[in-house]
CSV table of C-alpha atoms in Angstrom, one decimal:
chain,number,residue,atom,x,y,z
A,1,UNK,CA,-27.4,-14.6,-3.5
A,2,UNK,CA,-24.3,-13.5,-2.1
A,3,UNK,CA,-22.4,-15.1,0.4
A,4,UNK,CA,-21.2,-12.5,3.2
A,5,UNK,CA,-20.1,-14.7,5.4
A,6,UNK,CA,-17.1,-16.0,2.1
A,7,UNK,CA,-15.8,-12.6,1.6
A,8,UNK,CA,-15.7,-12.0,5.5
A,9,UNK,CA,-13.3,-15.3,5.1
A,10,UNK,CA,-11.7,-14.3,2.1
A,11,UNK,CA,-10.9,-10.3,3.6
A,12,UNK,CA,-9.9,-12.4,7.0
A,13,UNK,CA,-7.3,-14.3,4.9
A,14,UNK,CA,-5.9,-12.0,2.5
A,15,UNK,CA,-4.7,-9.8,5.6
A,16,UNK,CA,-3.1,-13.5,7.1
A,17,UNK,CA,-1.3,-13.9,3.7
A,18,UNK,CA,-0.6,-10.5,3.3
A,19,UNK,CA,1.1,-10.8,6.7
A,20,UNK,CA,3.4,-13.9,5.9
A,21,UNK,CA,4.6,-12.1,2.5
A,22,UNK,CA,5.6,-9.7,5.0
A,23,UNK,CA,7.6,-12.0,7.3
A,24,UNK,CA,9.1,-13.1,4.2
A,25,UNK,CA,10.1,-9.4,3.2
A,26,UNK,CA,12.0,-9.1,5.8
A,27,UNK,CA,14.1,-12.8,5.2
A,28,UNK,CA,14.4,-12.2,1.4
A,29,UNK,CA,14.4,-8.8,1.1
A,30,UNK,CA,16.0,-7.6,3.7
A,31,UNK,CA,18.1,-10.3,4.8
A,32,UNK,CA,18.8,-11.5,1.8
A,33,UNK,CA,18.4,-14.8,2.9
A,34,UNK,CA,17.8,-18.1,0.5
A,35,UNK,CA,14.8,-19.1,2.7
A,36,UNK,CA,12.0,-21.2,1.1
A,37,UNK,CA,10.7,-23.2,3.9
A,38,UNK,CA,7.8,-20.7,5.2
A,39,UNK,CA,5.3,-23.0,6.0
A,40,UNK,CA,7.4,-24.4,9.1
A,41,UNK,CA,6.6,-21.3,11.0
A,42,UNK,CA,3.1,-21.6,10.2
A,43,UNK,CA,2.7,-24.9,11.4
A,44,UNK,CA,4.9,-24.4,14.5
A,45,UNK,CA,1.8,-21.3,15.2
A,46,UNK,CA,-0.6,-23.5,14.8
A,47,UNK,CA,1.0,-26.4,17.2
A,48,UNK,CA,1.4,-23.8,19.9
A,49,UNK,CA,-2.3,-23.9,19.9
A,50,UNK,CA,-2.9,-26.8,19.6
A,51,UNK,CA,0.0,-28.3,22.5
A,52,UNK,CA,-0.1,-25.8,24.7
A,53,UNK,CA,-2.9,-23.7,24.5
A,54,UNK,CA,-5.6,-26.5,24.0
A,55,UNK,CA,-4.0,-28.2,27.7
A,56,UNK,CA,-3.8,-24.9,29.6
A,57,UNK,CA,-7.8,-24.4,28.5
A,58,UNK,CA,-8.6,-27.9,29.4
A,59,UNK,CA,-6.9,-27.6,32.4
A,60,UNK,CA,-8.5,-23.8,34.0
A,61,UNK,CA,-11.5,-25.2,33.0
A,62,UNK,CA,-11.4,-28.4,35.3
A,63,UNK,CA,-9.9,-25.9,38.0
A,64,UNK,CA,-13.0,-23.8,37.6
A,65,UNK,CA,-15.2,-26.9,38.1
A,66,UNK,CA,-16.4,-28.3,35.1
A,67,UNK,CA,-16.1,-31.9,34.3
A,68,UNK,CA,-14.6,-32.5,31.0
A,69,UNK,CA,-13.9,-36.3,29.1
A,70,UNK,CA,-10.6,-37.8,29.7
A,71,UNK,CA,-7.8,-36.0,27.9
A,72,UNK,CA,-4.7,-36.7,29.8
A,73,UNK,CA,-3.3,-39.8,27.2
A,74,UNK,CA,-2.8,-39.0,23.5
A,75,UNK,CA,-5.9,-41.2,22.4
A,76,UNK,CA,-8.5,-39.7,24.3
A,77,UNK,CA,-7.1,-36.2,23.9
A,78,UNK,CA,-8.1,-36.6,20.2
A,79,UNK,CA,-11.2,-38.6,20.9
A,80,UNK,CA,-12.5,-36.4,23.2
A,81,UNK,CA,-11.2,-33.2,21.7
A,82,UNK,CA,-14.6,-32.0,20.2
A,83,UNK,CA,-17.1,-32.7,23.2
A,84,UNK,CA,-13.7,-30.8,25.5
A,85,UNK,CA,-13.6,-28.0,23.4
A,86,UNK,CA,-17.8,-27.5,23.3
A,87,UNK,CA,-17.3,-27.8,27.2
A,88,UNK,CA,-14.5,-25.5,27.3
A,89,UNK,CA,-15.8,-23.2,25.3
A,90,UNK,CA,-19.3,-22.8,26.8
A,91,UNK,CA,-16.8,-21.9,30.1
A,92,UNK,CA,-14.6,-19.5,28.3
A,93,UNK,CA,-17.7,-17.7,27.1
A,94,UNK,CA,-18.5,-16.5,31.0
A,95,UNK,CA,-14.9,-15.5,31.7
A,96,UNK,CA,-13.4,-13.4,28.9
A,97,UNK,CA,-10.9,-11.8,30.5
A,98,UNK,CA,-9.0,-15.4,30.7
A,99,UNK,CA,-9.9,-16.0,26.7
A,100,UNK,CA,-8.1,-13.2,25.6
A,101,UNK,CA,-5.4,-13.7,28.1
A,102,UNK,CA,-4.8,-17.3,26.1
A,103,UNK,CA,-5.4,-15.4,23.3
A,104,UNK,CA,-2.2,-13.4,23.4
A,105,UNK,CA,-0.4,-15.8,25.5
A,106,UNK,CA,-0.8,-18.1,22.5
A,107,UNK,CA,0.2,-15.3,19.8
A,108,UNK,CA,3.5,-14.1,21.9
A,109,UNK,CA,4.6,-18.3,22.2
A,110,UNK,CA,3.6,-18.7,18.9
A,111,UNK,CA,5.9,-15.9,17.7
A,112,UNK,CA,9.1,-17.2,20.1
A,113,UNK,CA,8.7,-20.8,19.4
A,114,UNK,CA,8.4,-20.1,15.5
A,115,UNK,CA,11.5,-17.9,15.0
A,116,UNK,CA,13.7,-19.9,17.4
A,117,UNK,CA,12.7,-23.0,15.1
A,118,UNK,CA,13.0,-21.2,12.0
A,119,UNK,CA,16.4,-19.6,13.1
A,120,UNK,CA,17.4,-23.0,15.2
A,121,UNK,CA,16.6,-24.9,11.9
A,122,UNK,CA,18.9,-22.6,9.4
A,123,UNK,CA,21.4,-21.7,11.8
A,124,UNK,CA,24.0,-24.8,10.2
A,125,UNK,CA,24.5,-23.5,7.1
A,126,UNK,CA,24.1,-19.7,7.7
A,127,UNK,CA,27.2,-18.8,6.8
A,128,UNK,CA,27.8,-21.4,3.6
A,129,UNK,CA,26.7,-20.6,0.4
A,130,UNK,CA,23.4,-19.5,-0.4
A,131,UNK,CA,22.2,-22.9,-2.0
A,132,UNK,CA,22.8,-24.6,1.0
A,133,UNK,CA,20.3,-22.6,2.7
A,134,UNK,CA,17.7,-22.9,0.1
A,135,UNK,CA,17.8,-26.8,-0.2
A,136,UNK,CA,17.8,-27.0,3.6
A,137,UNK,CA,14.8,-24.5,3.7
A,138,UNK,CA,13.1,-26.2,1.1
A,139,UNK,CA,12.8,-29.7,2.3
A,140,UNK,CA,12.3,-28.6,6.2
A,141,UNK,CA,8.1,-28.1,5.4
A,142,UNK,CA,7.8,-32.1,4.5
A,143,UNK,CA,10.3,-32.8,7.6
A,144,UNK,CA,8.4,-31.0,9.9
A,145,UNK,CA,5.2,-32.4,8.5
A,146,UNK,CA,6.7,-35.7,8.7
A,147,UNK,CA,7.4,-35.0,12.2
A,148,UNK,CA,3.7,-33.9,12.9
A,149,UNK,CA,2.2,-36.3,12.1
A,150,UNK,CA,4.0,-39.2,14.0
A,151,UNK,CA,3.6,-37.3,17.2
A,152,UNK,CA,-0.1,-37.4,17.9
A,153,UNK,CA,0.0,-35.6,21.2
A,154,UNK,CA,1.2,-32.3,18.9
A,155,UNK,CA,-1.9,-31.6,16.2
A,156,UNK,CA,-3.8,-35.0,16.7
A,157,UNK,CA,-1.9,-36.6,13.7
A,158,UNK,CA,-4.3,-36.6,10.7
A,159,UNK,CA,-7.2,-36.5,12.5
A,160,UNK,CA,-6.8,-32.9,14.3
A,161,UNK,CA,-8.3,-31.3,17.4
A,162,UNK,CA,-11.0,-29.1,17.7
A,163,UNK,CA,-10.0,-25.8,19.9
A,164,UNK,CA,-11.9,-24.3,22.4
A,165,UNK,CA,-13.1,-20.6,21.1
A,166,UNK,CA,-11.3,-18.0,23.3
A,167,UNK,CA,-13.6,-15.7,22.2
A,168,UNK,CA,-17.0,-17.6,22.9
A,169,UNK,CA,-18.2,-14.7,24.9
A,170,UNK,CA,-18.7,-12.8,21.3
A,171,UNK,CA,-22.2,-14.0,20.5
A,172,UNK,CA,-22.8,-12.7,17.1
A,173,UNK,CA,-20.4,-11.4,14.6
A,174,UNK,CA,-17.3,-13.8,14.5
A,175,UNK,CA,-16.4,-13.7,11.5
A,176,UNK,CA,-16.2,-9.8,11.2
A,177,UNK,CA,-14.2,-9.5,14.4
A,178,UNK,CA,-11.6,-11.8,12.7
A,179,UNK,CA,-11.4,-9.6,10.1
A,180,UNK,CA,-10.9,-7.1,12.6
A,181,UNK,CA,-8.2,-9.2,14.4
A,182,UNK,CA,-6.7,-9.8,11.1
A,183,UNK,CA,-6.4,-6.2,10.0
A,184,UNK,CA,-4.8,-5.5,12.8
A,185,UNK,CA,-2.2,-7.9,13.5
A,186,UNK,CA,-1.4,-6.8,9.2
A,187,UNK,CA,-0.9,-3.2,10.3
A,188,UNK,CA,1.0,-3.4,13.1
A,189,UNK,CA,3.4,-5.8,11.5
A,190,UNK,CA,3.5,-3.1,9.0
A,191,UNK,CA,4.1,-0.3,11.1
A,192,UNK,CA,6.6,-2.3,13.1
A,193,UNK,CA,8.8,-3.0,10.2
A,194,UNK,CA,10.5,0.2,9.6
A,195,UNK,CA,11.4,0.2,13.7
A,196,UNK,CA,12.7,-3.2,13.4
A,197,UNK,CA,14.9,-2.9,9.9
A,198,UNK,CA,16.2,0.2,11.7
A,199,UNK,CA,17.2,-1.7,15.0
A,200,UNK,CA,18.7,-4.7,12.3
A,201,UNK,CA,20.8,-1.6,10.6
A,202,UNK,CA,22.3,-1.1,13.9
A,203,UNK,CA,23.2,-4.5,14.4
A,204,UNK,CA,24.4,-5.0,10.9
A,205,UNK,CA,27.5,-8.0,11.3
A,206,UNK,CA,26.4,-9.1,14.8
A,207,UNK,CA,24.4,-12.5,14.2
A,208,UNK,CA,21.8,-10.0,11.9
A,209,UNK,CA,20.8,-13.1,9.9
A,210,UNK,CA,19.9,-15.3,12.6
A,211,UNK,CA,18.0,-12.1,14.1
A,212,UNK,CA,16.2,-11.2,11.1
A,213,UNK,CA,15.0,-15.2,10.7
A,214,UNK,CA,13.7,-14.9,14.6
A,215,UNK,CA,11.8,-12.2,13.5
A,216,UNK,CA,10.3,-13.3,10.3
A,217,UNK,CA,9.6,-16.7,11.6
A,218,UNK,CA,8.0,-15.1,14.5
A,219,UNK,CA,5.5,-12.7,12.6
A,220,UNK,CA,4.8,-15.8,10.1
A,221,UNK,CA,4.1,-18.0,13.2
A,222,UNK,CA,1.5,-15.4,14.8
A,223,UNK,CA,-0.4,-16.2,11.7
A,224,UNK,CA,-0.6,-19.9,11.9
A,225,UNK,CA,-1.6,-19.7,15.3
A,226,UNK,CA,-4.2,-16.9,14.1
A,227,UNK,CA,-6.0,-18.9,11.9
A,228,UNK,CA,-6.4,-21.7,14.4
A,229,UNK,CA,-8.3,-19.8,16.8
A,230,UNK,CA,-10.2,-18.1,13.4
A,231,UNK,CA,-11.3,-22.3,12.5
A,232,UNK,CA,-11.0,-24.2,15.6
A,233,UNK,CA,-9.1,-26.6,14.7
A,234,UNK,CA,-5.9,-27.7,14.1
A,235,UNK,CA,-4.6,-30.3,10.9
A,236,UNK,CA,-1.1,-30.5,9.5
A,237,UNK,CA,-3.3,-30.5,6.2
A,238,UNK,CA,-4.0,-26.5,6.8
A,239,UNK,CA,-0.6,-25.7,6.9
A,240,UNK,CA,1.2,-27.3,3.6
A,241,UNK,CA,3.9,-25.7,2.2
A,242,UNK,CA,1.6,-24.7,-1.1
A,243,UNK,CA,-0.8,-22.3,0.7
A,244,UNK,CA,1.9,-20.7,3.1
A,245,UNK,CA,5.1,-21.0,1.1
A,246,UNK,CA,4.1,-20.8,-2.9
A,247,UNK,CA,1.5,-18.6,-3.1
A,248,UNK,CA,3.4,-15.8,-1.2
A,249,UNK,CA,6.2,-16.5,-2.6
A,250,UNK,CA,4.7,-15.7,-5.7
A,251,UNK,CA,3.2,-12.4,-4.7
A,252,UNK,CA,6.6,-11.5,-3.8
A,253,UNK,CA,7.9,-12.7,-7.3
A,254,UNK,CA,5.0,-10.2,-8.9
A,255,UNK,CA,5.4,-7.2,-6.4
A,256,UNK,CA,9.1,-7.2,-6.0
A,257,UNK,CA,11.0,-7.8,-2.0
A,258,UNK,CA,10.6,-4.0,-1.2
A,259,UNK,CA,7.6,-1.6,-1.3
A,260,UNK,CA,4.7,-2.3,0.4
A,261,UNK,CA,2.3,-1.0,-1.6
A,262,UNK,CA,3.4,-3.0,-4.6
A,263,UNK,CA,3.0,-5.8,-2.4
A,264,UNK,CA,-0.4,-5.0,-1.1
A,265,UNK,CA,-1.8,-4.8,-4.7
A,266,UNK,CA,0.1,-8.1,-5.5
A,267,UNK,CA,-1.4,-9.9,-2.4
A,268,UNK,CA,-5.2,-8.5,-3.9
A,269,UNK,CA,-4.8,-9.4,-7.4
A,270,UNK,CA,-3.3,-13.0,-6.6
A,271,UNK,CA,-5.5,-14.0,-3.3
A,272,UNK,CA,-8.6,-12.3,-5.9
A,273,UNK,CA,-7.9,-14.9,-8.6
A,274,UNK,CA,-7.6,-17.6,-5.7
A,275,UNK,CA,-11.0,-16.6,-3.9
A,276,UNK,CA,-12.6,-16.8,-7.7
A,277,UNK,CA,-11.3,-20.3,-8.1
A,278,UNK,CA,-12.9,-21.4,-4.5
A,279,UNK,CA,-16.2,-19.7,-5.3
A,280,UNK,CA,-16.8,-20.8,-8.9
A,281,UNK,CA,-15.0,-24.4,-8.2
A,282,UNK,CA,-18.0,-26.1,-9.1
A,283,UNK,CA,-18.2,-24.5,-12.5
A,284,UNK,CA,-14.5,-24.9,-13.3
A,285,UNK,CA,-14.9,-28.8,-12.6
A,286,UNK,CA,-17.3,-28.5,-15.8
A,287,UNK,CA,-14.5,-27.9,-17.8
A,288,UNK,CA,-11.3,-29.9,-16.7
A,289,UNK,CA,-11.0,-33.6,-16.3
A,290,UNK,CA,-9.1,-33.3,-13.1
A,291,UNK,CA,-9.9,-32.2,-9.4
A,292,UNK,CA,-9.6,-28.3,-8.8
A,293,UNK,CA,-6.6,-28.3,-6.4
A,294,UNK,CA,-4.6,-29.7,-9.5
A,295,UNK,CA,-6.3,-26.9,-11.7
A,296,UNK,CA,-4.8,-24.7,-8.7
A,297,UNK,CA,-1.5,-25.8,-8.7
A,298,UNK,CA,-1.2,-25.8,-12.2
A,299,UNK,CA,-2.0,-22.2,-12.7
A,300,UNK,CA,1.0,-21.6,-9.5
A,301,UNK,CA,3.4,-23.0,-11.5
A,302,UNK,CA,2.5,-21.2,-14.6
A,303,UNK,CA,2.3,-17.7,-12.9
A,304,UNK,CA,5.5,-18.3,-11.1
A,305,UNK,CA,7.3,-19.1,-14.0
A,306,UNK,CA,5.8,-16.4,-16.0
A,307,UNK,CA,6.6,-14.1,-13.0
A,308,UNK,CA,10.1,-15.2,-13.3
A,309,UNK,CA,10.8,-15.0,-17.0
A,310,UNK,CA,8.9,-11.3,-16.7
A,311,UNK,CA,10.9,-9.5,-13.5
A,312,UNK,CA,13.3,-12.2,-13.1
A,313,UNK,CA,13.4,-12.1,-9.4
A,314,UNK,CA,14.5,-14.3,-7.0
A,315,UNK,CA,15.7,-14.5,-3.3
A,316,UNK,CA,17.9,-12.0,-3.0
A,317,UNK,CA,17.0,-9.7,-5.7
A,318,UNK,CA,18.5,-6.2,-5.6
A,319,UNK,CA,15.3,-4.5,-4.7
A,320,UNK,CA,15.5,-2.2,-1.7
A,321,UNK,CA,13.4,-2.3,1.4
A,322,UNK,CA,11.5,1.3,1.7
């Protein structure tokens, strides 16, 4: 029998990933910058939402009269976080003018607070040597991660929070209008990215790397804070360097740091030979004597290296942005 509700997932994710290969276009590509830590501005999105978002929810909810569990200290914010959130949600479903006004609120936050982290964190060693920049980058995911998980009050440490559904007034049909929401924000990154290379153009020499990590960061972090409002809930575990960072950074190895369409068909093939991993996992455990995920990253490093030794790109590769 197939499973409609997995391929609505799988479309809803390929556009996400497809959208951080773009954000990382423009760093690599465009900027030519030695960038590897791209799962930071995925996790900042998905903190905005869980930080900010979840508190502003919990607390027009309590104005509007309903009686929620104790939230205020860090302990029973996490305790308490699924029963809030069914509360909460039940109230966001009768006003849903104010659910999509968090909704955005949370995607333009998550945008600012990613690129001024992702330029804020890169900004020492801008103008050093490449390497620099690509060592900092690369060990910023585990810092950050580090970081999120000792402060509880940001994603609930390992256990997570559950987020209220903004869009609870949509009674049937989520997971298609996610896809919707998906394809969207994908194409209007897209059609926004000749605009904002030309704007960078103009402001070639004046602080244009710090600019075009702002911008990349940002369009990566609307993604993180995407696909917590897509799951409702919010983990450090969803947003580890592998799946945000690797795997796109692979699809750029394949397609190249320019044309979109190679890129597109690069996103398909790759996130296609990930969605058939998921789906036949428990036949592929027949055959290996070690958990999936290791099966997974195994076959990342092999494609990446084979990528490599094939196009022998890199960061900063000579392909140009079209």
């Amino acid at each position: 029998m197939v499973d409609v509700d997995f391929f609505l997932y799988a479309g809803a994710y390929f556009f996400m990933i497809f959208t951080v290969a773009r954000g990382m276009t423009l760093i690599i590509g465009y900027g030519r910058l030695h960038y590897l830590g791209f799962s930071v501005p995925v996790l900042v999105g998905g903190f905005t939402v869980s930080a900010l978002t979840i508190r502003l929810a919990y607390l027009f909810a309590e104005m509007n009269g309903v009686s929620l569990l104790p939230w205020i200290s860090t302990d029973a914010w996490v305790e308490n976080s699924q029963v809030n959130a069914e509360l909460v949600s039940a109230f966001l479903g009768t006003m849903p003018l104010l659910g999509i006004g968090l909704f955005l609120l949370s995607l333009v936050l998550a945008f600012l607070l990613a690129g001024l982290l992702t330029w804020g964190s890169a900004k020492p060693v801008l103008r050093l040597e490449p390497v620099y920049l690509a060592v900092l980058s690369y060990t910023l995911p585990s810092f950050f991660a580090y970081l999120s998980l000792s402060f509880v009050s940001l994603g609930g440490s390992y256990r997570g929070v559950y987020v209220p559904d903004v869009f609870a007034f949509i009674t049937s049909g989520r997971e298609v209008f996610f896809l919707v929401v998906s394809g969207l924000v994908a194409l209007l990154v897209s059609l926004l990215k000749g605009r904002m290379i030309r704007r960078l153009a103009d402001w070639s020499g004046v602080g244009v790397d710090g600019l075009v990590l702002f911008i990349g960061g940002g369009i990566i972090g609307v993604i993180g804070c995407l696909y917590s409002f897509r799951y409702l809930f919010v983990v450090q575990a969803n947003f580890v360097q592998m799946f945000w960072g690797w795997w796109p950074l692979l699809m750029l190895v394949f397609a190249g740091f320019g044309l979109d369409r190679r890129l597109l068909v690069s996103v398909f093939c790759v996130q296609l030979l990930r969605m058939i991993i998921v789906y036949l996992r428990n036949t592929i455990v027949g055959f290996i004597f070690f958990p999936v995920a290791f099966f997974e990253s195994l076959l990342l490093g092999l494609l990446m290296i084979l990528g490599l030794l094939i196009y022998q790109r890199w960061p900063g590769a000579n392909d140009k942005i079209k």
